[in-house]
Short mmCIF file of C-alpha atoms and ligand atoms in Angstrom, two decimals:
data_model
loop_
_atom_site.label_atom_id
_atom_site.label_comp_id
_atom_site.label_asym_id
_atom_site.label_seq_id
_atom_site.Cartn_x
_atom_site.Cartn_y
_atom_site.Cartn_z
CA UNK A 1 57.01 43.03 2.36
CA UNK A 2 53.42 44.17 1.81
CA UNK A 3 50.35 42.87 1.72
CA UNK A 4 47.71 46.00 0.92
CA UNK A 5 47.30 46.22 -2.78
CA UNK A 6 48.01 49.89 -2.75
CA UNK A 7 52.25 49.37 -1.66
CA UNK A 8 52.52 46.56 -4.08
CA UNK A 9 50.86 43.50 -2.50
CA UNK A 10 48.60 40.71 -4.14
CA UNK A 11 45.29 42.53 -4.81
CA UNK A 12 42.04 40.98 -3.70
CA UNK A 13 40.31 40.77 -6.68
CA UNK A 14 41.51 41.01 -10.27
CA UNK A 15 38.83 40.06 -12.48
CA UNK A 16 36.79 42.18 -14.07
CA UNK A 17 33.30 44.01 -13.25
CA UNK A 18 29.95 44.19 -14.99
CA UNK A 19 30.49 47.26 -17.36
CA UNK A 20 28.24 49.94 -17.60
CA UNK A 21 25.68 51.47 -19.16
CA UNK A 22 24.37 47.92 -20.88
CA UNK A 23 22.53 47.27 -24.45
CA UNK A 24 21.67 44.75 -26.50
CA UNK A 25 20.38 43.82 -29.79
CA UNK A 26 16.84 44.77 -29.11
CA UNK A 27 18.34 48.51 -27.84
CA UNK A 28 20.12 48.44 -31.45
CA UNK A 29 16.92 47.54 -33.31
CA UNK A 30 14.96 50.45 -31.41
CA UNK A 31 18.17 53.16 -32.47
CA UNK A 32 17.87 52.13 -36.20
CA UNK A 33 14.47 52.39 -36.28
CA UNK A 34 14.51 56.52 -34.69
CA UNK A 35 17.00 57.02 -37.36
CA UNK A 36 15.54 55.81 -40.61
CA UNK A 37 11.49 56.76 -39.07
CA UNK A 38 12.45 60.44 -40.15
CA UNK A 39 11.28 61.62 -36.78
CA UNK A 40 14.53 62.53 -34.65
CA UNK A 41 13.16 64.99 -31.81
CA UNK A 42 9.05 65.89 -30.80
CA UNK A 43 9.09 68.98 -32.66
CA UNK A 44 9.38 66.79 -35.91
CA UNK A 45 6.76 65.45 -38.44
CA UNK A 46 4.16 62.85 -36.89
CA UNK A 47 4.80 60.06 -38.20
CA UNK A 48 2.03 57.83 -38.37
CA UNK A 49 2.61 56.57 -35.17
CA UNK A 50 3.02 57.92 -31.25
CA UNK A 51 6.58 59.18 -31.21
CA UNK A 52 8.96 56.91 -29.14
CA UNK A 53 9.32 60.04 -26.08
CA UNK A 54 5.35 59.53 -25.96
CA UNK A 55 5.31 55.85 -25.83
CA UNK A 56 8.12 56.04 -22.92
CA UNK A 57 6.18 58.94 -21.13
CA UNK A 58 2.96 56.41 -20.83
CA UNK A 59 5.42 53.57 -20.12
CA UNK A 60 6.89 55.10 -17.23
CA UNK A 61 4.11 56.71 -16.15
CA UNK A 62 2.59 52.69 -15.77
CA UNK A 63 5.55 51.89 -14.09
CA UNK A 64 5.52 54.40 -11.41
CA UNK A 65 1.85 54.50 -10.88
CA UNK A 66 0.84 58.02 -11.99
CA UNK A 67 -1.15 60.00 -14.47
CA UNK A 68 1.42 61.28 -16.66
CA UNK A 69 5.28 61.81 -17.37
CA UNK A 70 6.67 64.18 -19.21
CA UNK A 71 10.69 63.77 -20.80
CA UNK A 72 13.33 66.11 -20.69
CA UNK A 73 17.01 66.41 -21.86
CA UNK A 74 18.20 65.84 -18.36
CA UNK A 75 17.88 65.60 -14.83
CA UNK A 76 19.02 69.37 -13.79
CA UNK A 77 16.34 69.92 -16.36
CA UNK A 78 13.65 67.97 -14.55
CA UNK A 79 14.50 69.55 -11.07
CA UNK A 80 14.25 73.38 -13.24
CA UNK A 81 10.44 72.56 -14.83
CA UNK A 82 9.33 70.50 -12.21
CA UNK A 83 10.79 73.82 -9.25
CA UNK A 84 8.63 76.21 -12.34
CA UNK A 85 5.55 74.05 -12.72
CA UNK A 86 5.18 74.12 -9.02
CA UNK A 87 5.39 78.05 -8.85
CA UNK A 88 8.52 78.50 -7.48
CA UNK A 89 9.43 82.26 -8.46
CA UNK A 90 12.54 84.61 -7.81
CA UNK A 91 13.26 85.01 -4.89
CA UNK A 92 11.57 82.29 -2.96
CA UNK A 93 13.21 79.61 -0.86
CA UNK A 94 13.52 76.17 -1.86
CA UNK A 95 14.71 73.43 0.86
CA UNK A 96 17.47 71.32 -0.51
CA UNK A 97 19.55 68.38 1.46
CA UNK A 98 22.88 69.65 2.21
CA UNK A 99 24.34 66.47 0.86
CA UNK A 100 23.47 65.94 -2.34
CA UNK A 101 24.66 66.00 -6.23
CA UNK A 102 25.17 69.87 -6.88
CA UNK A 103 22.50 70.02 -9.83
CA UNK A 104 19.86 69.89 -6.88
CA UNK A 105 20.94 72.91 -5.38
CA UNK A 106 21.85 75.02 -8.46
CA UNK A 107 19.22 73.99 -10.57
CA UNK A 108 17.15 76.00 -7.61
CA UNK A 109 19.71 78.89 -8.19
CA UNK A 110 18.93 78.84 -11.68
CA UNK A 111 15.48 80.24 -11.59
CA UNK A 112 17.07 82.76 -9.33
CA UNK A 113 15.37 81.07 -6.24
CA UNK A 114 17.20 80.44 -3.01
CA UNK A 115 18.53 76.87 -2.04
CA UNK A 116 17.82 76.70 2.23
CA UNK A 117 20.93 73.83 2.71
CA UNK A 118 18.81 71.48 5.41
CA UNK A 119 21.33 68.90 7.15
CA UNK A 120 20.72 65.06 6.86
CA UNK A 121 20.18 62.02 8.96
CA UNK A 122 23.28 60.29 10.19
CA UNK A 123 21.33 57.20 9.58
CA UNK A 124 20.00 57.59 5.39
CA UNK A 125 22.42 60.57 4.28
CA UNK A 126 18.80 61.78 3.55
CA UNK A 127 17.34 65.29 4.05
CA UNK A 128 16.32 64.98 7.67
CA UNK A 129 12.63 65.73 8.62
CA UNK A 130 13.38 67.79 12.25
CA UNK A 131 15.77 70.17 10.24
CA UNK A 132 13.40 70.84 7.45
CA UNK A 133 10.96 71.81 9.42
CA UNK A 134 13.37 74.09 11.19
CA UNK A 135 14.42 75.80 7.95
CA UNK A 136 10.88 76.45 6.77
CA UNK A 137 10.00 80.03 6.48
CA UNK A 138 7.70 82.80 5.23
CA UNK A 139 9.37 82.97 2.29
CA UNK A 140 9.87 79.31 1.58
CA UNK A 141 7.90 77.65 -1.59
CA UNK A 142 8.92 74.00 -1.84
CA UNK A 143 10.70 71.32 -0.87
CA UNK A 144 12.85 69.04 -2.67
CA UNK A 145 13.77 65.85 -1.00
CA UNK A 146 16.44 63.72 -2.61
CA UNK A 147 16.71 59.77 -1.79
CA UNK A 148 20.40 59.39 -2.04
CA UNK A 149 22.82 56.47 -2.67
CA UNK A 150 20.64 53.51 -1.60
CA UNK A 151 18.38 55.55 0.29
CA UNK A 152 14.84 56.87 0.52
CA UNK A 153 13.42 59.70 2.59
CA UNK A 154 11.21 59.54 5.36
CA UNK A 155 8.34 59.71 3.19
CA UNK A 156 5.76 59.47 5.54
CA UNK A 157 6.89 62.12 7.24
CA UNK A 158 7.54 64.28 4.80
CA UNK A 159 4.26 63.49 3.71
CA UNK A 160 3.00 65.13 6.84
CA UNK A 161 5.35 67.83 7.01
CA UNK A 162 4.07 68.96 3.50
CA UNK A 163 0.54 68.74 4.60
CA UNK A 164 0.91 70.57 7.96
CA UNK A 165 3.23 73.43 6.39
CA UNK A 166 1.11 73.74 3.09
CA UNK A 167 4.25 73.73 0.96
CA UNK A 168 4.58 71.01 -2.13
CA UNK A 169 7.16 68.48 -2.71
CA UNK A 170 9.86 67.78 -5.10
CA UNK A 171 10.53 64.56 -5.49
CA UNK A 172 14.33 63.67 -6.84
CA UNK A 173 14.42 60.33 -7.31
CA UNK A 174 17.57 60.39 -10.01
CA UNK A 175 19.17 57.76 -7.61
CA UNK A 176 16.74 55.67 -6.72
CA UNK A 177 14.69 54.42 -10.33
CA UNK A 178 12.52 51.93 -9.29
CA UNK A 179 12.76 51.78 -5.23
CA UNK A 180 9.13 51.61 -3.73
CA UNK A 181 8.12 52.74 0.17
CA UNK A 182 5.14 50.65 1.01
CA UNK A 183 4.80 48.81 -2.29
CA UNK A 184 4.38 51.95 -3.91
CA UNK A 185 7.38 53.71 -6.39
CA UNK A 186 9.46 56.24 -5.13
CA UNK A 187 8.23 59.42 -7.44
CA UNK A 188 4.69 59.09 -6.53
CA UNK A 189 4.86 60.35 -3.27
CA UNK A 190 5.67 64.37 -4.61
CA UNK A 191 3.23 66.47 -6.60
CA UNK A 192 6.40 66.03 -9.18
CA UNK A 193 8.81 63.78 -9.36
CA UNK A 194 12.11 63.74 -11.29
CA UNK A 195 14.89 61.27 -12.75
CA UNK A 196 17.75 61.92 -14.22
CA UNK A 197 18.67 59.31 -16.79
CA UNK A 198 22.82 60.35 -17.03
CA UNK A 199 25.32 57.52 -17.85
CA UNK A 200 25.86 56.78 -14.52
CA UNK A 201 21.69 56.21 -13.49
CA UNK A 202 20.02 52.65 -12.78
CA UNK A 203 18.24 53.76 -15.86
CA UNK A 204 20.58 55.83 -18.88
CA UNK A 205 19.83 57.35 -22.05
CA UNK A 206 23.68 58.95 -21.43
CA UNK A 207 22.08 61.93 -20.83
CA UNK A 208 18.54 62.23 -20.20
CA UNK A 209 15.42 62.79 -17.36
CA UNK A 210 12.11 62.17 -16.61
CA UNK A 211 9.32 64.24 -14.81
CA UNK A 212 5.98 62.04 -13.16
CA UNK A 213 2.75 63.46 -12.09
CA UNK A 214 -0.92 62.92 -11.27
CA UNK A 215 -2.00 66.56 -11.14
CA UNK A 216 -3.14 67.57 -15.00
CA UNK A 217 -2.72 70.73 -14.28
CA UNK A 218 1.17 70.20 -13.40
CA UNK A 219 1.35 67.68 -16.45
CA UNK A 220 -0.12 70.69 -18.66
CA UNK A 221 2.97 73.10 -17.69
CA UNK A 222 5.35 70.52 -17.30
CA UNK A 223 4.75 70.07 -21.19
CA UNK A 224 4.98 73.85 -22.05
CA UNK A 225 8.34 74.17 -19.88
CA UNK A 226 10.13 71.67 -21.51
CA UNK A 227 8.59 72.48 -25.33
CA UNK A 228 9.09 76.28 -25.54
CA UNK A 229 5.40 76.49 -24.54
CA UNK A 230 4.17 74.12 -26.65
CA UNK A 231 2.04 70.83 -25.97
CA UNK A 232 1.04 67.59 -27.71
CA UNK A 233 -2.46 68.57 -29.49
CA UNK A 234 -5.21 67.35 -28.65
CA UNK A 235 -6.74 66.57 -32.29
CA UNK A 236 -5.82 63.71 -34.12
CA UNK A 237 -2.66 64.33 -35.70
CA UNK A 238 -1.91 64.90 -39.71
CA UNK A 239 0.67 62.57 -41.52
CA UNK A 240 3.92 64.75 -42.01
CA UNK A 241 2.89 68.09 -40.18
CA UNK A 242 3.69 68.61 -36.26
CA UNK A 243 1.62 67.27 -33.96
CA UNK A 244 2.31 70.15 -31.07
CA UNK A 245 0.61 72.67 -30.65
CA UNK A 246 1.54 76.13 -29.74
CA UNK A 247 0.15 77.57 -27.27
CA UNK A 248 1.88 79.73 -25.17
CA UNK A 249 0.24 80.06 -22.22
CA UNK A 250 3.47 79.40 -20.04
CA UNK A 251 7.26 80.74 -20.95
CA UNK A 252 8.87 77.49 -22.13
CA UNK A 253 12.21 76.94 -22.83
CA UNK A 254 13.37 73.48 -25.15
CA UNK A 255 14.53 70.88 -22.73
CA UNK A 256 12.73 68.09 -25.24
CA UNK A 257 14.20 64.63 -24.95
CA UNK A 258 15.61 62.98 -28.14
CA UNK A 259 14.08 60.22 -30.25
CA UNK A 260 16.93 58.32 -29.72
CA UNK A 261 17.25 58.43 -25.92
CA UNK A 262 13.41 57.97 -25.84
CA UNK A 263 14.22 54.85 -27.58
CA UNK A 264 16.97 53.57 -25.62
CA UNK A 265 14.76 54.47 -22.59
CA UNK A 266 11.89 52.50 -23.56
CA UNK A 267 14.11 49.32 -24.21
CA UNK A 268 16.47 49.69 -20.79
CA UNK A 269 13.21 50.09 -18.82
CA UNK A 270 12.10 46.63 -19.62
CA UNK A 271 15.29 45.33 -17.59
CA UNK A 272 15.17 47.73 -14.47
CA UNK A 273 12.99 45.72 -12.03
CA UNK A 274 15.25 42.54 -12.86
CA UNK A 275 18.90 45.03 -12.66
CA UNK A 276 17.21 45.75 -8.71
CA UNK A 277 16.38 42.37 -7.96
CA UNK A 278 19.72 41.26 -8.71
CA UNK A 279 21.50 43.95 -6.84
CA UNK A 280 19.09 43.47 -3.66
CA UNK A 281 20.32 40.12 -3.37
CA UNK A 282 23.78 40.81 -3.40
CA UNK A 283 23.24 43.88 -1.32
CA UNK A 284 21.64 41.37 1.20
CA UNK A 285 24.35 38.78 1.27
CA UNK A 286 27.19 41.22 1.48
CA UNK A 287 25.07 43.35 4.41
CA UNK A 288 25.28 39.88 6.27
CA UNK A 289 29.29 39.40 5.48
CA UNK A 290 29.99 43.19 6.55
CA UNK A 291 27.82 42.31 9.68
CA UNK A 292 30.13 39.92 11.06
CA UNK A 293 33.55 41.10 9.96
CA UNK A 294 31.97 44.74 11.95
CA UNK A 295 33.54 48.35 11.79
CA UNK A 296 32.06 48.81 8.67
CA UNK A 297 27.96 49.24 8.27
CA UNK A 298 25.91 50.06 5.11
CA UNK A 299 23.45 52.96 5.55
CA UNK A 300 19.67 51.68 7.02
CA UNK A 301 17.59 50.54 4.98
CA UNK A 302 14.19 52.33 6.66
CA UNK A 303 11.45 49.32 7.73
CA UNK A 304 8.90 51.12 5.14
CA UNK A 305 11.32 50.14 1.95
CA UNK A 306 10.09 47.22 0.15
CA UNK A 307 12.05 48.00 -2.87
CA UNK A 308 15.68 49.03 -2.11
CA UNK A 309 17.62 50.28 -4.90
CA UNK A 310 21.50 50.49 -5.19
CA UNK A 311 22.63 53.60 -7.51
CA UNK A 312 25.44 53.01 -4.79
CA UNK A 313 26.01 51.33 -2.03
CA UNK A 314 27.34 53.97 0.90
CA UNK A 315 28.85 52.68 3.85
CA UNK A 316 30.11 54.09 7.13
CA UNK A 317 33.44 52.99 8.62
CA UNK A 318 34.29 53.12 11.95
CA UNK A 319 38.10 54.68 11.10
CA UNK A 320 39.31 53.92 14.50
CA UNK A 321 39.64 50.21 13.64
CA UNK A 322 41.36 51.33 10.34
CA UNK A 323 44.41 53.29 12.83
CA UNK A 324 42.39 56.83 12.30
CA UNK A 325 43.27 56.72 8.50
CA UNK A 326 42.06 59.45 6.65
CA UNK A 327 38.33 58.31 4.61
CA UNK A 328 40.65 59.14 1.37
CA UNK A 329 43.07 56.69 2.13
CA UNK A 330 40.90 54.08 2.89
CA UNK A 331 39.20 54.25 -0.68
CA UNK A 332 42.33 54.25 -2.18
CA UNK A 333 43.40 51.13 -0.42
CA UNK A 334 40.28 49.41 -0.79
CA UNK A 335 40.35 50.31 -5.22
CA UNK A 336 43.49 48.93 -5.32
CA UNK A 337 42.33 45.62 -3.48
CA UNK A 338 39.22 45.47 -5.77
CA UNK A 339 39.74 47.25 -8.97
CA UNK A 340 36.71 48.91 -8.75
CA UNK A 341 35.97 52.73 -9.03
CA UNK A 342 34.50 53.65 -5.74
CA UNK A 343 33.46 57.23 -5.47
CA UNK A 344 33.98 60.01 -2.55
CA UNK A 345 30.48 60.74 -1.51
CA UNK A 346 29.49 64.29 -2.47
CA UNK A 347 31.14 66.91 -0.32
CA UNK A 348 28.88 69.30 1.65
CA UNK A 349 26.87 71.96 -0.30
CA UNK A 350 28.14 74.35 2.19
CA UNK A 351 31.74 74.07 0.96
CA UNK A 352 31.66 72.19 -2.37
CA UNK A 353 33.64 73.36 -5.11
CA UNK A 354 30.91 72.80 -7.81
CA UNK A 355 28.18 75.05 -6.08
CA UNK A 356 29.22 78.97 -6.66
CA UNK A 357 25.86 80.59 -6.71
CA UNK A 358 27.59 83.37 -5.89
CA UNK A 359 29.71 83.25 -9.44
CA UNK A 360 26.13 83.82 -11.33
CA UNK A 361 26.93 87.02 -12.59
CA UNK A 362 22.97 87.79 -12.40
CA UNK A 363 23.47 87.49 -9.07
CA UNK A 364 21.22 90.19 -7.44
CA UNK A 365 23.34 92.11 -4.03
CA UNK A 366 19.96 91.65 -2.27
CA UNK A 367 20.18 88.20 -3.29
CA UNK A 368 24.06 87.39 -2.29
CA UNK A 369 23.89 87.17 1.50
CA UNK A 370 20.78 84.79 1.15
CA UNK A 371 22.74 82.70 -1.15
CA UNK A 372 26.28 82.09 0.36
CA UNK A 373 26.24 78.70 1.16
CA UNK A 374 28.66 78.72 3.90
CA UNK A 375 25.94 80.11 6.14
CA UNK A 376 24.51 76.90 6.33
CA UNK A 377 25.57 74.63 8.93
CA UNK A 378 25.59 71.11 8.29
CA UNK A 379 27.44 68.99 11.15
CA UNK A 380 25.88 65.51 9.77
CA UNK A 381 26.84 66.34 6.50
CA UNK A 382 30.37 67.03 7.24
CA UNK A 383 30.65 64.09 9.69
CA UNK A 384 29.34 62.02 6.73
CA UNK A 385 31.74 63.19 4.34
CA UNK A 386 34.99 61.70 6.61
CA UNK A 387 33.37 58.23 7.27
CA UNK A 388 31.59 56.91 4.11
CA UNK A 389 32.44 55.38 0.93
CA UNK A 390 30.07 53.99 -2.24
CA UNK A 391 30.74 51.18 -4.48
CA UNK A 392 28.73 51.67 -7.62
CA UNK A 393 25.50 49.35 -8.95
CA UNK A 394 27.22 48.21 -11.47
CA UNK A 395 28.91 46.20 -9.08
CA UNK A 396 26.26 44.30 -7.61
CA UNK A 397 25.32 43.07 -10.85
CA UNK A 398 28.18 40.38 -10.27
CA UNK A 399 27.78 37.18 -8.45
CA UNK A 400 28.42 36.36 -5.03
CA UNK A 401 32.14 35.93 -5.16
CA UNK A 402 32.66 39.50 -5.44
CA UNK A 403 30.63 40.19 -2.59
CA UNK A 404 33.09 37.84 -0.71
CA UNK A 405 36.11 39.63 -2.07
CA UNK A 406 34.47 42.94 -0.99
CA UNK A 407 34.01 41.86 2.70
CA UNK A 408 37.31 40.22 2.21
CA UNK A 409 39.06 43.39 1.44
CA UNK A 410 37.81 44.92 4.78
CA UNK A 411 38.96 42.57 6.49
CA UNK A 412 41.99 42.53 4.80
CA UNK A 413 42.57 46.59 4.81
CA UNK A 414 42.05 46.29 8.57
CA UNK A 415 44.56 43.74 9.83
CA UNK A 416 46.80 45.53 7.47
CA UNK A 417 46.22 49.03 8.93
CA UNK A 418 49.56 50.03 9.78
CA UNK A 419 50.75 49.75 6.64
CA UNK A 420 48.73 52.70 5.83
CA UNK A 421 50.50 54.91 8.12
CA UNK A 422 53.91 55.13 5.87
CA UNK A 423 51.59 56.54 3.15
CA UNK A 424 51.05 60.64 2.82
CA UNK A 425 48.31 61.35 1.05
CA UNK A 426 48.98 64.64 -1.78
C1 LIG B 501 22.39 62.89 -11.44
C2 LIG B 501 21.56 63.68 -10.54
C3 LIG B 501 20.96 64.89 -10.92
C4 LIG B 501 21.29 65.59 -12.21
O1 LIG B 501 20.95 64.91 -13.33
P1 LIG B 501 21.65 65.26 -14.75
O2 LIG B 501 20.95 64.34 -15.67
O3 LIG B 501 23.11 64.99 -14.61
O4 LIG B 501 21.36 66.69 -15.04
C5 LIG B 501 20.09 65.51 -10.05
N1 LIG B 501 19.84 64.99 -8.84
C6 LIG B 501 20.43 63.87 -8.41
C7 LIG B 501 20.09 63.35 -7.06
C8 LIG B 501 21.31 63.18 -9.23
O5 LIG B 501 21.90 62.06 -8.79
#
């Protein structure tokens, strides 16, 4: 008989988890009043009123603790106007962590600059400092740093790496809405900083982003670039005519946010800092279960975090206590014990099947050497890849009982082990 889930034992867990994305009846109210305000998008008729992707631009500006913030339609599309407002051109090199969502990396590619793939640290799955620093040349014009999973960068570092080297930072902060370094909120730190606001984010519109900055000169073309080189006038505006104004001065394209997701925005904001809270303290508890059942250890959180934030929890498992199983197989045994949708981290940028550069078909012959990503080499990456596994935020928004059945299902996975070694994985 067995006792793992996965062959047909007694799962750990069957009820159910916190579902995800979340509204209410105040997220409702804010919908129905987009649609019947007959203004649906920025390019629309002002209304006699601040349009509801203005009020959540000074909103989050507040919240993060910069000048300004400036929507877009997504997160790639963040990365794209914030990589354009900072100058990046054709041609020039952009650092990018080698482990990371794809959209980092091709959104780069997309401007026809060059992603440099910079290896992590074993320690935050983060882009690490020593490497970046290593990759940095002539040609290169930024650098985007990504804090990943339940991670943040070395900012302070970075910091200093940026001022020594001269070159500006990128600040992707689509996992990490809300997490603060020294009091102070993750998306200040870069001369931009972007957010993606997709389904799965600590903070959705279903599809969606965000761009932060204090420079008004970067808050100037960050408008144009997303408004097909328009801006919000600076006049008072005229009941039922547009309230942007054309001017031109930089090659836009439309990556405008919605009404409706500006709406939806401004309402889930209100509930982030709580969402956190509660995941922190489950984090917390289950960090101290994991701790003494061993073998299997979250990624560190860095001394400077005083706001950690859990798009997903990653851990590392020590697979020799799990009979060498394949990272694959344990995630399959461990869903089946808890129900729960854990995802594969990302695989390396240097062989991941979503990032083809190479397929662009405007893909310049001077260009394609520079952009095969299997020249980069990326040894923490890969060894990440085989040992970690996430559980998602939604998770944590339980109680503690699931944070004993998640511990529990270690445990359980481990004494079980060799059950695992009748199963091929196809
Ligand atoms: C989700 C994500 C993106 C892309 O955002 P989209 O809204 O899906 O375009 C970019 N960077 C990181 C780190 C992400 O997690």
């Amino acid at each position: 008989m067995a006792y793992l889930a996965l062959l047909g034992g007694t799962p750990t867990r069957t009820e159910s988890w916190p579902t995800w994305p979340k509204a209410d009846e105040n997220t409702e109210r804010l919908l129905r009043e987009v649609l019947f305000s007959g203004r649906w998008a920025i390019s629309g008729m002002y209304g006699g009123r601040a349009p509801f992707e203005r009020q959540l631009a000074e909103q989050f500006a507040d919240y993060i603790g910069v000048g300004y913030c400036v929507p877009v339609c997504n997160g790639s599309a963040a990365l794209v106007v914030g990589l354009q407002a900072l100058g990046v051109e054709y041609g020039d090199e952009v650092l990018v962590p080698g482990l990371v969502w794809v959209a980092c990396a091709s959104a780069v590619a997309r401007i026809g600059a060059i992603p440099i793939l910079v290896d992590v640290e074993p320690e935050t799955l983060c882009m690490s400092v020593e490497a970046a620093e290593r990759m940095i040349s002539p040609n290169t014009r930024a650098i985007m740093i990504v804090h990943l999973y339940c991670g943040m960068s070395d900012l302070d570092r970075f910091a200093n790496l940026s001022s020594s080297s001269g070159l500006p930072i990128l600040e992707d902060c689509s996992q990490a809405h809300g997490a603060r370094w020294n009091g102070r909120a993750a998306g200040s730190f870069g001369q931009v900083g972007a957010f993606s606001t997709q389904d799965s984010k600590l903070l959705t519109s279903g599809e969606g982003g965000l761009t932060v900055t204090s420079d008004p000169e970067l808050y100037s073309r960050l408008q144009q670039l997303r408004a097909d080189g328009r801006l919000y006038q600076s006049a008072a505006p005229q009941l039922n005519y547009p309230d942007l104004e054309e001017t031109g001065a930089v090659q836009g394209h439309n990556y405008c946010m919605s009404e409706f997701q500006a709406a939806v925005l401004l309402d889930r904001l209100r509930h982030l800092d709580e969402e956190n809270s509660i995941r922190e303290s489950n984090v917390s508890y289950l960090r101290r279960l994991l701790a003494e059942i061993g073998d299997v250890t979250p990624l560190q959180r860095l001394p400077q975090v005083t706001t950690a934030t859990y798009y997903h929890l990653c851990v590392r498992i020590n697979r020799a206590a799990f009979a060498g199983a394949p990272i694959e197989l344990l995630r399959r045994a461990l869903m089946a014990e808890l129900g729960v949708f854990m995802e594969p981290i990302d695989d390396p940028l240097n062989r991941n099947r979503l990032y083809n550069p190479l397929l662009s078909p405007r893909t310049s012959d001077e260009h394609r050497p520079l952009l095969d990503p299997s020249r980069f080499v990326l040894p923490e990456a890969d060894r990440a890849r085989d040992e970690c596994l996430t559980f998602p935020h939604f998770a944590f928004l339980s109680n503690r009982q699931a944070m004993d059945q998640i511990a529990e299902a270690f445990a359980k996975v481990r004494q079980h082990r060799h059950e695992l070694e009748s199963i091929s994985l196809s």
